[in-house]
Coordinates of C-alpha atoms in Angstrom, one line a residue:
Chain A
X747 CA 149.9 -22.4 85.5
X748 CA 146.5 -21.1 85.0
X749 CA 145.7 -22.1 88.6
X750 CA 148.7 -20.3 89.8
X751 CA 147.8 -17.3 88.0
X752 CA 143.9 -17.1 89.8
X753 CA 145.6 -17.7 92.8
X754 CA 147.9 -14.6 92.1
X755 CA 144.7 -12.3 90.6
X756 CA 142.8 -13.4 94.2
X757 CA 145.9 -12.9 96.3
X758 CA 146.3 -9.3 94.5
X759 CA 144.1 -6.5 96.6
X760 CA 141.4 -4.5 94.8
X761 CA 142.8 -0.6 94.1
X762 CA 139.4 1.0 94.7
X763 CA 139.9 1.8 98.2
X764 CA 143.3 3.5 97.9
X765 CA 141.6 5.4 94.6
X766 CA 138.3 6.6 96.6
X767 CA 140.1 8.4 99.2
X768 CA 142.7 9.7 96.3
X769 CA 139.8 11.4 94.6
X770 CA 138.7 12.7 99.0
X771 CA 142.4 14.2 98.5
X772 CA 142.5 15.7 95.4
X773 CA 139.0 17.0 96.0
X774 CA 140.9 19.2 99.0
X775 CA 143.5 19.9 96.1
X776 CA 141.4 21.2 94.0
X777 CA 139.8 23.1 95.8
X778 CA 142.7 25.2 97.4
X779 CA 144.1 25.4 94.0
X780 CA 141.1 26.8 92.7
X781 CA 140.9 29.6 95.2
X782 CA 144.5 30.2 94.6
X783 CA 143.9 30.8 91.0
X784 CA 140.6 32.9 91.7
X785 CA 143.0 35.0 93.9
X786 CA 145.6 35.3 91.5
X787 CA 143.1 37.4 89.2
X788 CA 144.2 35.7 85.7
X789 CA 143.7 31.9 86.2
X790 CA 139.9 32.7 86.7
X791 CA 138.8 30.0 83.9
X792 CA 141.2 27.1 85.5
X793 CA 140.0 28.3 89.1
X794 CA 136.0 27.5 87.7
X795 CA 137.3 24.5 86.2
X796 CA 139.0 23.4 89.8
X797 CA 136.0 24.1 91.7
X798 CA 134.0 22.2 89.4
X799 CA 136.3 19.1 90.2
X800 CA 136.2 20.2 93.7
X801 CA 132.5 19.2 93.4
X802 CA 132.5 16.4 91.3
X803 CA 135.7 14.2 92.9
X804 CA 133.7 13.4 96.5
X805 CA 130.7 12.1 94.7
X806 CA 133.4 9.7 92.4
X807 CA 135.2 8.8 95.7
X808 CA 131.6 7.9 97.3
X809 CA 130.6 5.9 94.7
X810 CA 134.1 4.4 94.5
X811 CA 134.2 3.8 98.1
X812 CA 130.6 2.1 98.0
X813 CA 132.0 -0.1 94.9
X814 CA 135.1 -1.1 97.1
X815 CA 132.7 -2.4 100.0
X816 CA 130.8 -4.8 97.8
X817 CA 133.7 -6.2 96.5
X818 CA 134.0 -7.7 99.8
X819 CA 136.5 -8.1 102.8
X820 CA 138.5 -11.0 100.4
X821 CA 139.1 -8.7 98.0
X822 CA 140.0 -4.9 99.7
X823 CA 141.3 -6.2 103.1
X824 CA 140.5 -4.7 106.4
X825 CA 143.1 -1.7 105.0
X826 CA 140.8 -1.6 102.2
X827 CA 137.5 -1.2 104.4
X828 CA 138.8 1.4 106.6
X829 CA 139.7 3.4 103.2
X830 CA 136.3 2.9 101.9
X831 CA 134.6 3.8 104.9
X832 CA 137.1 6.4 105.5
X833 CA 136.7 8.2 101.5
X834 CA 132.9 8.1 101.8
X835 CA 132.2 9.4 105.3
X836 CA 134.6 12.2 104.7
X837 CA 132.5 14.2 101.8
X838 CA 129.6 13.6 104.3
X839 CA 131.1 15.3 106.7
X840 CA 132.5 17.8 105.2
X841 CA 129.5 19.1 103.8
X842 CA 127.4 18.5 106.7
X843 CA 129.9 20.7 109.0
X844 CA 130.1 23.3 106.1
X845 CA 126.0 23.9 105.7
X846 CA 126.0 24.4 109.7
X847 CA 128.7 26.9 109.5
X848 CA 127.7 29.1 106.8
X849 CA 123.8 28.6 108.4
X850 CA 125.7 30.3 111.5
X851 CA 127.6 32.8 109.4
X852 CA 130.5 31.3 110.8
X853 CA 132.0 30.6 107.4
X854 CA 131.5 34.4 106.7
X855 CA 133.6 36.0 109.5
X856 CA 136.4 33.8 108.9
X857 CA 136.2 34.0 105.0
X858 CA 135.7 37.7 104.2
Chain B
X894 CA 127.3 -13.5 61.9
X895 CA 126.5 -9.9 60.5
X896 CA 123.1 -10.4 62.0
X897 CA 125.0 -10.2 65.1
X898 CA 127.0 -7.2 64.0
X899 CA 123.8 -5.7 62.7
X900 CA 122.2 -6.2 66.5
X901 CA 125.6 -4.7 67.8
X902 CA 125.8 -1.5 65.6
X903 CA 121.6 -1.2 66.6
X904 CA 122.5 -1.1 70.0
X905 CA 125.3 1.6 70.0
X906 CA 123.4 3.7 67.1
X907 CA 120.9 3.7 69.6
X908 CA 123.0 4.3 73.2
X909 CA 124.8 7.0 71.1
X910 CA 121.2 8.5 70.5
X911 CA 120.6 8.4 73.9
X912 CA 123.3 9.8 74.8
X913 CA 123.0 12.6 72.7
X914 CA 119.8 13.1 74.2
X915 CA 120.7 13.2 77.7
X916 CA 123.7 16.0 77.1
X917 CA 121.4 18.1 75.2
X918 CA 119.5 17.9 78.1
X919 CA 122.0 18.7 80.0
X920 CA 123.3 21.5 78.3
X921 CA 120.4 23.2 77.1
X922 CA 119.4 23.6 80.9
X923 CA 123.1 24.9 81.0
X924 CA 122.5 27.2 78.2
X925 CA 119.1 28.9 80.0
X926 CA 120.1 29.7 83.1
X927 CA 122.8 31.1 81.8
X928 CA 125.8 29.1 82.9
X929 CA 127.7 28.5 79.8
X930 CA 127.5 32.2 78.7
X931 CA 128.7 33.3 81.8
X932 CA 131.0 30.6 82.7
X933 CA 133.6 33.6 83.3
X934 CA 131.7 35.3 86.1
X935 CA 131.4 32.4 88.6
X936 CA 133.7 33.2 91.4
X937 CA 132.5 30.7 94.1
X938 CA 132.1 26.9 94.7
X939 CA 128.2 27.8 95.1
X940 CA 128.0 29.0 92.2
X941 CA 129.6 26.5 90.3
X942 CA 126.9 23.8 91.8
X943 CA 124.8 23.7 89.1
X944 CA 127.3 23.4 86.7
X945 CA 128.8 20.5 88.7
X946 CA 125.0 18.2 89.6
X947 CA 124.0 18.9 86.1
X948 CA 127.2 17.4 84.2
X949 CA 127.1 14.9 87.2
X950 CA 123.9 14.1 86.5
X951 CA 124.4 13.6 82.9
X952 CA 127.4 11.8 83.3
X953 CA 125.3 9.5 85.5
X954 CA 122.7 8.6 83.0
X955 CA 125.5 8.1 80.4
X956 CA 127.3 5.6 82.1
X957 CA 124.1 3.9 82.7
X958 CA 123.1 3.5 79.3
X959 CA 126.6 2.4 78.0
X960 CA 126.8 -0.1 81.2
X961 CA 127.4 -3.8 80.9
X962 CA 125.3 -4.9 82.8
X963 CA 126.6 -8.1 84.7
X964 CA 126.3 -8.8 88.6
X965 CA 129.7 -7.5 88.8
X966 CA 128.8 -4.2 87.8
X967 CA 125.3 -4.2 89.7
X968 CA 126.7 -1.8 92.6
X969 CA 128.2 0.7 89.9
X970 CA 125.0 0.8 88.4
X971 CA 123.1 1.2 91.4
X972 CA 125.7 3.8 92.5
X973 CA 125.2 5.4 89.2
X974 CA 121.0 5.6 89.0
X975 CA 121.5 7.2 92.9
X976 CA 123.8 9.8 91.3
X977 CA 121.6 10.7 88.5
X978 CA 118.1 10.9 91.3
X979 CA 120.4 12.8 93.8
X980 CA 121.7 15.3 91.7
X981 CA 118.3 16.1 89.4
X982 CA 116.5 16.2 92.8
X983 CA 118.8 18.5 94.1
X984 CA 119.7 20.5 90.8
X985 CA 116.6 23.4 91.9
X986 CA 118.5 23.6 95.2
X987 CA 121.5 24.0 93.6
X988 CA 120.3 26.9 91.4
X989 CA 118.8 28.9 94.3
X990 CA 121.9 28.0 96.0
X991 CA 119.6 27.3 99.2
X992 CA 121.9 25.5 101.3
X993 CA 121.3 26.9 104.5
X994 CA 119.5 25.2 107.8
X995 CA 119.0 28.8 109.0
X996 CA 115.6 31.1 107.5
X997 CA 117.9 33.1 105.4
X998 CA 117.1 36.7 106.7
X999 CA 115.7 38.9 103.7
X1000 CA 114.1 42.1 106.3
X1001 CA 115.5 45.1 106.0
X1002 CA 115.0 46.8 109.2
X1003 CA 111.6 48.9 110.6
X1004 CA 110.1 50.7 107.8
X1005 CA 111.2 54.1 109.7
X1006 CA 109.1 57.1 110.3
X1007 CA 106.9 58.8 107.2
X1008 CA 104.9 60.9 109.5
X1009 CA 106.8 64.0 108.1
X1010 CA 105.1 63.4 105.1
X1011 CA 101.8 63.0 106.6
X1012 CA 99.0 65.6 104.6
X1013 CA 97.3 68.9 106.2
X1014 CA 100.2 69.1 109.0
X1015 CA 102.3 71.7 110.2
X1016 CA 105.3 71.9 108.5
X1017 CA 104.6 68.9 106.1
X1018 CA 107.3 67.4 103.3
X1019 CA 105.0 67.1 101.4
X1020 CA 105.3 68.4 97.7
X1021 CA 102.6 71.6 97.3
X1022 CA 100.9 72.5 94.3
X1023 CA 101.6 76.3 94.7
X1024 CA 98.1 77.1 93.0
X1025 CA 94.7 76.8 93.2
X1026 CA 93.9 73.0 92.1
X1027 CA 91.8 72.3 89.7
X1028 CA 89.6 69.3 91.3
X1029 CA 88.5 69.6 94.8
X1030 CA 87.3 66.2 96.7
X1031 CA 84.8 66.5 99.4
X1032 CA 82.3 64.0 101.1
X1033 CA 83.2 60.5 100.2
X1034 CA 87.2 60.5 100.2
X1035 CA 88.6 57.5 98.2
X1036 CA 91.0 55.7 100.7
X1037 CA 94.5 55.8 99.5
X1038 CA 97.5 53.5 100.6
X1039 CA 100.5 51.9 99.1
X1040 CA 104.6 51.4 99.5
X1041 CA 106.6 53.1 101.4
X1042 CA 108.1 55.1 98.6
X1043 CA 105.2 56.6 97.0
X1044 CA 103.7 57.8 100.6
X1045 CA 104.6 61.0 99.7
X1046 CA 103.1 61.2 96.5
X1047 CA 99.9 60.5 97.4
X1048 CA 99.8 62.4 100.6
X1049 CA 100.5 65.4 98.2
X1050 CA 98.0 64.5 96.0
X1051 CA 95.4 64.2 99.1
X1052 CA 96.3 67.8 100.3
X1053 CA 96.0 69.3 96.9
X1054 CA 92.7 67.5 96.1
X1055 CA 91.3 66.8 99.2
X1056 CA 88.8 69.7 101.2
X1057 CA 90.8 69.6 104.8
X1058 CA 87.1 69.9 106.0
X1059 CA 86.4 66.5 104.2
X1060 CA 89.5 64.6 104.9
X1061 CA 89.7 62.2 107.7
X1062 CA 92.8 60.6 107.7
X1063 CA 91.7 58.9 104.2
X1064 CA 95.8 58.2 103.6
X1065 CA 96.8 55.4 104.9
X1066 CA 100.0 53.5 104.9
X1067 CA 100.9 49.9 105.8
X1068 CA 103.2 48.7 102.9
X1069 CA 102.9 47.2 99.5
X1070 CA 101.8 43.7 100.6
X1071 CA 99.4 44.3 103.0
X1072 CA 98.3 47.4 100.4
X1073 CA 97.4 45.1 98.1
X1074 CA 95.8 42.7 100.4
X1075 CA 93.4 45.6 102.1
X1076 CA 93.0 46.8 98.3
X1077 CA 91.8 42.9 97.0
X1078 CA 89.8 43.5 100.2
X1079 CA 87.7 46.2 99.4
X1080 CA 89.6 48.2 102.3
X1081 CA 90.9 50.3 100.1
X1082 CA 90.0 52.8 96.7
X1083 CA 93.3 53.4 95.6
X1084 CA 96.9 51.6 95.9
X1085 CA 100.5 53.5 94.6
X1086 CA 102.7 51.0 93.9
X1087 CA 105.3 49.0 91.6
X1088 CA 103.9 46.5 89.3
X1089 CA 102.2 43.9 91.5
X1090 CA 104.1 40.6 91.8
X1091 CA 103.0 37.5 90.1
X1092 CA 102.2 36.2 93.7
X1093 CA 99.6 39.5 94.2
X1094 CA 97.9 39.0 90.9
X1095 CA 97.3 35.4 91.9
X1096 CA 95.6 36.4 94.8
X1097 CA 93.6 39.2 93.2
X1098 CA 92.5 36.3 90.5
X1099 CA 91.7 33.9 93.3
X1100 CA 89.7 36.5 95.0
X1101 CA 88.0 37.4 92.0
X1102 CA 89.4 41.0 92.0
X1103 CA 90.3 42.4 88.6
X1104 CA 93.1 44.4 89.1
X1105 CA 93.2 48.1 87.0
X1106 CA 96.7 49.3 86.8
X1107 CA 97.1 53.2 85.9
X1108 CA 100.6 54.4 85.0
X1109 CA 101.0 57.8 87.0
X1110 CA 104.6 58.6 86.8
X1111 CA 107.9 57.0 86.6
X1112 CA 110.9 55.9 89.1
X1113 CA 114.2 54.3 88.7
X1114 CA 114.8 51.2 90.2
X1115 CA 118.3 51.4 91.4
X1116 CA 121.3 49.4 92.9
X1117 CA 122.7 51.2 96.2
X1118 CA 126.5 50.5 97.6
X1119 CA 128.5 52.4 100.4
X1120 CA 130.6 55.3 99.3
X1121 CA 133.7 53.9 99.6
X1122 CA 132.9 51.1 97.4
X1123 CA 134.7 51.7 94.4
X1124 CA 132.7 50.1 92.1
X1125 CA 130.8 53.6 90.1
X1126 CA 129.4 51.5 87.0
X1127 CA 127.8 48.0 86.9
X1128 CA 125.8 46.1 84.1
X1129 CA 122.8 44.7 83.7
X1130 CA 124.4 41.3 83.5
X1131 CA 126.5 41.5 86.2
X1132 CA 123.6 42.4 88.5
X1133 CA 122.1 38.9 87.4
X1134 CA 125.1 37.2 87.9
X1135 CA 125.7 38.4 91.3
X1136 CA 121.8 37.6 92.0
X1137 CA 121.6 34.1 90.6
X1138 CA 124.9 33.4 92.7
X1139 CA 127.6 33.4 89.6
X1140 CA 129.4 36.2 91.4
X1141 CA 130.1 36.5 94.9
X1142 CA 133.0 38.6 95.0
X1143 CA 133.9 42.2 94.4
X1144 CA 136.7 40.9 93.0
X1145 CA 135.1 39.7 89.5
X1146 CA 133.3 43.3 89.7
X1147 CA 136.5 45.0 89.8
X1148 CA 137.1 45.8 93.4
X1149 CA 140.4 44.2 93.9
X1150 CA 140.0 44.3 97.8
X1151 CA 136.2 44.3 98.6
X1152 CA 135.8 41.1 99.7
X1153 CA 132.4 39.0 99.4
X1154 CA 129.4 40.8 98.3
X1155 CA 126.8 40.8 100.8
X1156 CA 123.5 41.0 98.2
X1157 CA 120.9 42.3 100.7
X1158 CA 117.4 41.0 99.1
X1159 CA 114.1 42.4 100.2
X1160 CA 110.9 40.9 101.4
X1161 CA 108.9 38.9 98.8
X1162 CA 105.7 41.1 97.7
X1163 CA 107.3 44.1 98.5
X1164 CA 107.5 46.5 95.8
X1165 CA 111.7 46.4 94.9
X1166 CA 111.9 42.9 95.5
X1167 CA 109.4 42.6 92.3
X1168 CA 112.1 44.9 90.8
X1169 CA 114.5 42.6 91.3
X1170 CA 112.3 39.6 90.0
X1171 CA 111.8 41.6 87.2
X1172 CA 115.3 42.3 86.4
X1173 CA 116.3 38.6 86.9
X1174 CA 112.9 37.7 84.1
X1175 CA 113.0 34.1 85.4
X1176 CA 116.2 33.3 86.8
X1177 CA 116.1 31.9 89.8
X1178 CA 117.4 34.3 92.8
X1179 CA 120.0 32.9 95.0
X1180 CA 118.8 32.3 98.8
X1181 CA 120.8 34.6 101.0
X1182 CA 123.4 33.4 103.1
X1183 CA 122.3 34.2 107.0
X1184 CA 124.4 36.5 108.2
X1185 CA 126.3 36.5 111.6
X1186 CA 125.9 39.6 112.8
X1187 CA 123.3 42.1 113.6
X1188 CA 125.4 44.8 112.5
X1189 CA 125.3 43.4 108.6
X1190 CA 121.6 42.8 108.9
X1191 CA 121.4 46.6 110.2
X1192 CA 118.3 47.6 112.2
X1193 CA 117.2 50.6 110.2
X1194 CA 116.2 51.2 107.0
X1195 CA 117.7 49.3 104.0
X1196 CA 119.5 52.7 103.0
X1197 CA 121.2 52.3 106.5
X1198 CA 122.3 48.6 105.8
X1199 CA 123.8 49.5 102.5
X1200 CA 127.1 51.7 104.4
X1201 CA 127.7 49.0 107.2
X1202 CA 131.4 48.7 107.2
X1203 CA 132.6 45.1 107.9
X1204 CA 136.9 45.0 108.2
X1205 CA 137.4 48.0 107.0
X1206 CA 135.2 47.5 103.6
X1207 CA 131.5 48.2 102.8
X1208 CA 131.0 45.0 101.0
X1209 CA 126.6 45.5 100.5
X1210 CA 124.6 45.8 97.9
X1211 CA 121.1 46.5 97.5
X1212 CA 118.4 48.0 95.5
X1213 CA 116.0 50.5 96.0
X1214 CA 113.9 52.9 94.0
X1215 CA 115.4 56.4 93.9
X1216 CA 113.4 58.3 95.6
X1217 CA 113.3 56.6 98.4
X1218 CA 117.2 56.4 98.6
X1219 CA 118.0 60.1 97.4
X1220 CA 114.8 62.5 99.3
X1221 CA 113.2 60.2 101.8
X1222 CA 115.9 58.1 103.5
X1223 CA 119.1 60.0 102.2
X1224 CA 122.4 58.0 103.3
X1225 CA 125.7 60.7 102.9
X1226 CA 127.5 57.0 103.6
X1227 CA 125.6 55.4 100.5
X1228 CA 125.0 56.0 96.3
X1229 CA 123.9 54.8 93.9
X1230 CA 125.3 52.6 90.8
X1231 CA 125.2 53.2 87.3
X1232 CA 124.0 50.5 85.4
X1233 CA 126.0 50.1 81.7
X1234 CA 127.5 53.8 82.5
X1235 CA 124.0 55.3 83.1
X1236 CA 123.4 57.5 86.3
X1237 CA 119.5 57.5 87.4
X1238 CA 119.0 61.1 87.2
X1239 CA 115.3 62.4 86.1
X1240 CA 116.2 63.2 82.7
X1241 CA 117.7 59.9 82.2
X1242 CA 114.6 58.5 83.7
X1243 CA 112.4 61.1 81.4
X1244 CA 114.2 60.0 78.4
X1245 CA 114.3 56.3 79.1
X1246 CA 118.3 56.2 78.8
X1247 CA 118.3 54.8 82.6
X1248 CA 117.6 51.3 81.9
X1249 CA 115.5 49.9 84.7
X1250 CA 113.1 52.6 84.7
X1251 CA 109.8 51.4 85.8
X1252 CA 105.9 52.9 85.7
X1253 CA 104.4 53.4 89.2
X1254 CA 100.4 52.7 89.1
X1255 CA 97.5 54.3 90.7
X1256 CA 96.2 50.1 91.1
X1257 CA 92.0 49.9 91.5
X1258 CA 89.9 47.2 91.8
X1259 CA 88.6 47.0 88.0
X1260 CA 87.9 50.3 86.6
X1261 CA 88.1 53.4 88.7
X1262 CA 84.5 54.9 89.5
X1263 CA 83.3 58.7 90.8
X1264 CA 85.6 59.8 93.0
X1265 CA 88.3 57.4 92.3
X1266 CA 88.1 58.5 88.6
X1267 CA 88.2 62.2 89.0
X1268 CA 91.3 61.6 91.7
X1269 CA 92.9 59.6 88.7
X1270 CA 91.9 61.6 86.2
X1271 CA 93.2 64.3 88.2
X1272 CA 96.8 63.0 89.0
X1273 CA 97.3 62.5 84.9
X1274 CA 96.3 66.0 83.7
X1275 CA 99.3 68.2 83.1
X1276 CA 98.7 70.1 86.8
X1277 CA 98.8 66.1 88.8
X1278 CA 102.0 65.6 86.7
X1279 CA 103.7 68.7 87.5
X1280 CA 102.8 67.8 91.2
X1281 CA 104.6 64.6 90.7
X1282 CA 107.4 65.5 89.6
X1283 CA 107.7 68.4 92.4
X1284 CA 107.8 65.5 94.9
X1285 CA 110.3 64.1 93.3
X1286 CA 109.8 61.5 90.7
X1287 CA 109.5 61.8 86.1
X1288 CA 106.5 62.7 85.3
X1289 CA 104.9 60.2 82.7

């Protein structure tokens, strides 16, 4: 019975992966939401509060991510690698391609 | 068996202490750079960065000291003590908001012509006495320089003081910074400017120069928008939110459409930018986003950048001091803010109401001798005050 039930624990696929990129999306989430709610003029104090998240969440999903990968193959599955790989490259990324825009005033033009 | 729970309760007495410790931390740095009083006033994802690495960074070191530590948890904990040294490291950058690859561009265009204001020529701006003054200069003329703004104060004070026989071009004028270089120097007798910056006095003490400052007059240090800014009235702390990067939109300021304010800054050493400093008394200054286009940099004067319409709005801000914005680079496209409700007229100046009213100083090296202490002398006796405030700024 006991054996059965390791079997089932080692058979059973780690969550990080799917829950680093979750916390890539609702990084995106937040952050639309809290420019909707800057924009709407009264949710200002939810809108700070969303952007705060918006800055936290990709460093969770990195750590996350990095978490998943040394749990090892066994445990996340190939599925579970490209999620990993996938949650913490994206932050990366994204920040990399949004310092070069706004360092072109890119970000500027198409935001005021 | 209760010396174990004895050892247990130790341990989370003292993680608990710890912890304390480390949000205290955290939130007193919170608390003096002004993020939890004005947790309203941030507008922007930049601004909200400090916020964000400083909690991170506490969180961080929290989780690290209530860890279990077991090889299971090893990457965690690596993960974690990389979080704290990333964001702590990166917590200055954060407050300056310095994210930019490019040189953020603080010029403000050529320093435009000041020759109308030139002494002893025809048809010169500059403010006359209208009577006989009562010390005359001849022989060894003290050399005078000093910002941009105060040219023609001491160009009047040269013509009214100065024999034309005697005078040889003694007024000179570079700009504040290289002023106060030629002045540490020994190029020059006499400077006009602003208070020095903390960066000038630094290099005075280095040279070994003690610098004398001499209040001559006053000026308002104002904030300049386009006229069809709405905005009439702003406060002092909404001028250091929108200059530590809390608020980057007209929005917050009450300008439902304006857009993102584009907070022109000045050149470090330069007389308004130690305004500025001065206004902000230690909080850091948010590095200016580059700019895409030439025509929001402007090529002229900061007065001309100040009116530059960008879709439809004039979304700048800048500062100057008045007399500089209202008689010698007038802008019908430009005005100026009130700060707290207060305009920067010259009896608000005179009577202190106008809040960032500032001394301008006759600056020597140490105390002023023969001529340079009769010129001084001169400029504070009731006839060098009323010449003051005929060019244009409060007497003292």
């Amino acid at each position: 019975m006991k054996d059965g039930e390791n079997q089932e624990n080692q058979n059973k696929k780690s969550a990080l992966p799917a829950i680093a990129l979750e916390l890539d999306i609702f990084a995106v989430v937040c952050f639309f939401l809290g420019w909707g709610c800057f924009y709407s003029g009264v949710l200002i104090a939810i809108g700070v509060g969303l952007f705060l998240a918006t800055a936290i969440l990709p460093f969770g999903a990195v750590i996350t991510g990095i978490c998943a990968l040394c749990r090892g193959k066994k445990r996340i599955g190939t599925g579970g690698i490209v999620c990993s790989v996938i949650a913490i490259a994206l932050p990366v990324v994204v920040v990399l391609v949004t310092v070069l825009v706004f360092s072109t005033g890119i970000a500027v033009i198409r935001w005021m | 068996m209760q010396r174990v729970n004895i050892k247990k309760a130790v341990i989370i007495a003292v993680r608990a202490l710890l912890s304390a410790a480390v949000l205290s931390v955290c939130f007193y740095v919170l608390y003096r750079y002004e993020y939890l009083s004005q947790i309203g006033s941030i507008d922007n994802i930049t601004g909200v960065m400090p916020v964000a690495f400083a909690l991170m960074a506490a969180g961080g070191a929290v989780t690290l000291i209530w860890l279990k530590y077991t090889k299971k948890s090893a990457p965690l904990a690596i993960c974690m003590a990389a979080l704290v040294i990333f964001t702590a490291a990166l917590f200055p950058t954060a407050l300056r908001g310095n994210w930019w690859l490019a040189k953020p561009d603080k010029t403000s265009g050529s320093d435009g012509d000041i020759s109308a204001y030139a002494p002893f020529t025809e048809g010169s701006l500059t403010a006359k006495l209208g009577e006989e003054s009562e010390l005359k200069l001849g022989g060894d003329l003290p050399v005078l320089d000093g910002a941009l703004a105060l040219y023609p104060v001491y160009s009047a004070v040269a013509e009214a003081v100065y024999e034309k026989s005697a005078y040889n071009g003694e007024t000179q004028f570079t700009n504040t910074v290289k002023a106060f270089n030629a002045l540490i120097a020994g190029e020059r007798e006499v400077i006009f400017t602003a208070a020095p910056s903390q960066s000038q006095r630094d290099a005075a003490a280095q040279a070994g120069v003690e610098l004398k400052l001499t209040p001559v007059g006053k000026e308002a240090f104002v904030f300049v928008v386009g006229k069809n800014n709405p905005v009439e009235s702003i406060t002092y702390q909404q001028i250091r939110n929108v200059y530590s990067g809390k608020t980057a939109n007209w929005r917050t300021l009450g300008w439902k459409d304006g857009g993102k304010i584009i907070a022109f800054q000045r050149p470090d050493g330069s007389g308004s930018q130690t305004g500025l400093q001065g206004i902000m008394k230690g909080l850091p200054i948010q590095a200016p986003q580059p700019l895409p286009s030439a025509e929001l940099i402007g090529t002229n004067s900061l007065m001309r950048q100040i009116s530059v319409e960008w879709k439809g709005v004039q979304p700048a801000l800048g500062y100057t001091y008045r007399f500089f914005g209202n008689t010698m680079y007038p802008n019908p496209n430009a005005k100026f803010l009130k700060i707290g409700g207060v305009e920067p007229s010259v009896e608000n100046i005179k009577s202190g109401a106008y809040p960032f009213t500032v001394n301008f100083y006759a600056v020597t090296r140490g105390e002023p001798t023969g001529n340079t202490k009769k010129l001084i002398d001169w400029i504070l006796s009731p006839q060098g005050q009323r010449l003051i405030e005929k060019t244009g700024y409060a007497p003292l």
